[in-house]
Amino acid sequence: MNQSLPESTLPGFVPTLNATGWMTLQLDPISEAFVEFAAQCGAECLDIGCAYGVATLPALARGARMLACDMEEQHLEILRQRTPAEHRDLLRTQTATLPVVSFPAQSFGAILCSRALHFLRGPDITTSVQLMAQWLKPGGHLYLVADSPYGGPWASRAAEYERRKAAGDPWPGLVSAFLELLAPGSDPARHPKFINPLDPDILRREVEAAGLRTLDCRWLPGFQPDSPPNIRAGIVAARHS
C-alpha cells in the first residue's frame, strides 16, 4: 500500500495535486481546537478542503467520526491509504467543491474548513459560510482558517490591502492577477489565477452574517521561526442550541 505524500521542497509543507498551494504538516491552534471538539461532540464532523488529512487523521485517532471532503480525489485516496485499519470505520470521504457541494441541514457536530476559503471569490465565500452554518447541528462549532494578506507572494500587496480595507472594500485582499507575483521561471499551471486572503474581521463578519456566534477570532502565526505573527486568520463560531 502506497501511503507516501508527494515530495516537497518546503519543510513542513506538502504540495497539493491541484494547483492550490500546500498542506501544512502541523496543526494551527484553530485546527487543534477542532480536533479536540470533534473527538468529544458525539456527532459526525466534516473536514472540507482536507487535502491529505492533517486534521482528519488526528481526529480519527481520538475517536471522532469524520467525513473528509476535498475537490481532489487523489488527495482523498492518499488519505484513505494513510488511515490506520482500526480507524477506517470512522471515516467517510467525498469529493466536493465549495460552494456547490450540498449536505442535509444539521448534519455535523463540527466543521473545519482550513486554508481553502482564500481560493474563492467574495460571493462564493459568503455562500460557503452560510452553507456550513446550515450544516451544523444546534450547538455545533465551525472552525475556519484562511491565509492572510501578510503571507505568501501576495504579502507585497499588503499596503494595498490596508488601503482598500480602510476605504471600505469588503474583500480588500483580493489579488486578481496572482500569476504576476510569481518568481521568474515559476510554472503558472501549479498556481491559482487569483487569491483572496482574509483577515479576522472578514471572518467574523461572514460567520455572524450567517447567524453564528463568535467564540474565538484571531491572527495566527506561521510554523517557521521567521514567520510573521499574522500569516493566517482563524475563527471558531457556534450555532445556537
mmCIF file of N, CA and C in Angstrom, residues 147-159 161-162 165 197-200 219 227-232:
data_model
loop_
_atom_site.group_PDB
_atom_site.id
_atom_site.type_symbol
_atom_site.label_atom_id
_atom_site.label_comp_id
_atom_site.label_asym_id
_atom_site.label_seq_id
_atom_site.Cartn_x
_atom_site.Cartn_y
_atom_site.Cartn_z
ATOM 1 N N ASP A 147 -5.511 31.940 4.745
ATOM 2 C CA ASP A 147 -4.281 32.703 4.599
ATOM 3 C C ASP A 147 -4.612 34.190 4.633
ATOM 4 N N SER A 148 -3.712 34.968 5.218
ATOM 5 C CA SER A 148 -3.943 36.400 5.394
ATOM 6 C C SER A 148 -3.200 37.197 4.322
ATOM 7 N N PRO A 149 -3.436 38.495 4.244
ATOM 8 C CA PRO A 149 -2.711 39.330 3.284
ATOM 9 C C PRO A 149 -1.226 39.503 3.612
ATOM 10 N N TYR A 150 -0.763 38.967 4.755
ATOM 11 C CA TYR A 150 0.610 39.203 5.187
ATOM 12 C C TYR A 150 1.530 38.010 4.980
ATOM 13 N N GLY A 151 1.098 37.005 4.214
ATOM 14 C CA GLY A 151 1.956 35.862 3.938
ATOM 15 C C GLY A 151 1.919 35.515 2.475
ATOM 16 N N GLY A 152 2.902 34.736 2.025
ATOM 17 C CA GLY A 152 2.920 34.318 0.629
ATOM 18 C C GLY A 152 3.387 35.425 -0.303
ATOM 19 N N PRO A 153 3.440 35.146 -1.598
ATOM 20 C CA PRO A 153 3.891 36.153 -2.566
ATOM 21 C C PRO A 153 3.041 37.416 -2.548
ATOM 22 N N TRP A 154 1.772 37.289 -2.122
ATOM 23 C CA TRP A 154 0.874 38.442 -2.115
ATOM 24 C C TRP A 154 1.133 39.397 -0.950
ATOM 25 N N ALA A 155 2.055 39.052 -0.052
ATOM 26 C CA ALA A 155 2.390 39.976 1.033
ATOM 27 C C ALA A 155 2.929 41.294 0.496
ATOM 28 N N SER A 156 3.457 41.273 -0.712
ATOM 29 C CA SER A 156 3.938 42.516 -1.321
ATOM 30 C C SER A 156 2.800 43.498 -1.591
ATOM 31 N N ARG A 157 1.566 43.007 -1.561
ATOM 32 C CA ARG A 157 0.394 43.863 -1.772
ATOM 33 C C ARG A 157 -0.290 44.236 -0.453
ATOM 34 N N ALA A 158 0.378 44.025 0.674
ATOM 35 C CA ALA A 158 -0.259 44.265 1.969
ATOM 36 C C ALA A 158 -0.679 45.721 2.141
ATOM 37 N N ALA A 159 0.140 46.653 1.675
ATOM 38 C CA ALA A 159 -0.223 48.067 1.809
ATOM 39 C C ALA A 159 -1.485 48.377 1.009
ATOM 40 N N TYR A 161 -3.862 46.185 0.378
ATOM 41 C CA TYR A 161 -4.941 45.596 1.177
ATOM 42 C C TYR A 161 -5.373 46.564 2.272
ATOM 43 N N GLU A 162 -4.434 47.138 2.997
ATOM 44 C CA GLU A 162 -4.767 48.052 4.093
ATOM 45 C C GLU A 162 -5.495 49.287 3.574
ATOM 46 N N LYS A 165 -9.032 48.215 2.593
ATOM 47 C CA LYS A 165 -9.840 47.945 3.774
ATOM 48 C C LYS A 165 -10.295 49.240 4.422
ATOM 49 N N PRO A 197 -6.914 36.487 0.100
ATOM 50 C CA PRO A 197 -6.587 36.329 1.517
ATOM 51 C C PRO A 197 -7.524 37.129 2.404
ATOM 52 N N LEU A 198 -7.729 36.609 3.618
ATOM 53 C CA LEU A 198 -8.735 37.147 4.529
ATOM 54 C C LEU A 198 -8.100 37.553 5.845
ATOM 55 N N ASP A 199 -8.827 38.354 6.609
ATOM 56 C CA ASP A 199 -8.362 38.741 7.935
ATOM 57 C C ASP A 199 -9.430 38.383 8.972
ATOM 58 N N PRO A 200 -9.115 38.481 10.268
ATOM 59 C CA PRO A 200 -10.104 38.093 11.283
ATOM 60 C C PRO A 200 -11.406 38.884 11.202
ATOM 61 N N TRP A 219 -5.566 36.495 14.636
ATOM 62 C CA TRP A 219 -4.461 36.210 13.718
ATOM 63 C C TRP A 219 -3.771 34.947 14.187
ATOM 64 N N SER A 227 8.422 33.370 10.566
ATOM 65 C CA SER A 227 7.109 33.679 10.002
ATOM 66 C C SER A 227 6.475 34.852 10.736
ATOM 67 N N PRO A 228 5.736 35.694 10.045
ATOM 68 C CA PRO A 228 5.044 36.796 10.723
ATOM 69 C C PRO A 228 3.956 36.266 11.644
ATOM 70 N N PRO A 229 3.585 37.034 12.675
ATOM 71 C CA PRO A 229 2.575 36.574 13.632
ATOM 72 C C PRO A 229 1.151 36.629 13.087
ATOM 73 N N ASN A 230 0.979 37.174 11.882
ATOM 74 C CA ASN A 230 -0.357 37.343 11.314
ATOM 75 C C ASN A 230 -0.441 36.730 9.918
ATOM 76 N N ILE A 231 0.225 35.594 9.728
ATOM 77 C CA ILE A 231 0.291 34.985 8.398
ATOM 78 C C ILE A 231 -1.030 34.321 8.020
ATOM 79 N N ARG A 232 -1.875 34.005 9.022
ATOM 80 C CA ARG A 232 -3.187 33.430 8.772
ATOM 81 C C ARG A 232 -4.215 34.070 9.691
#
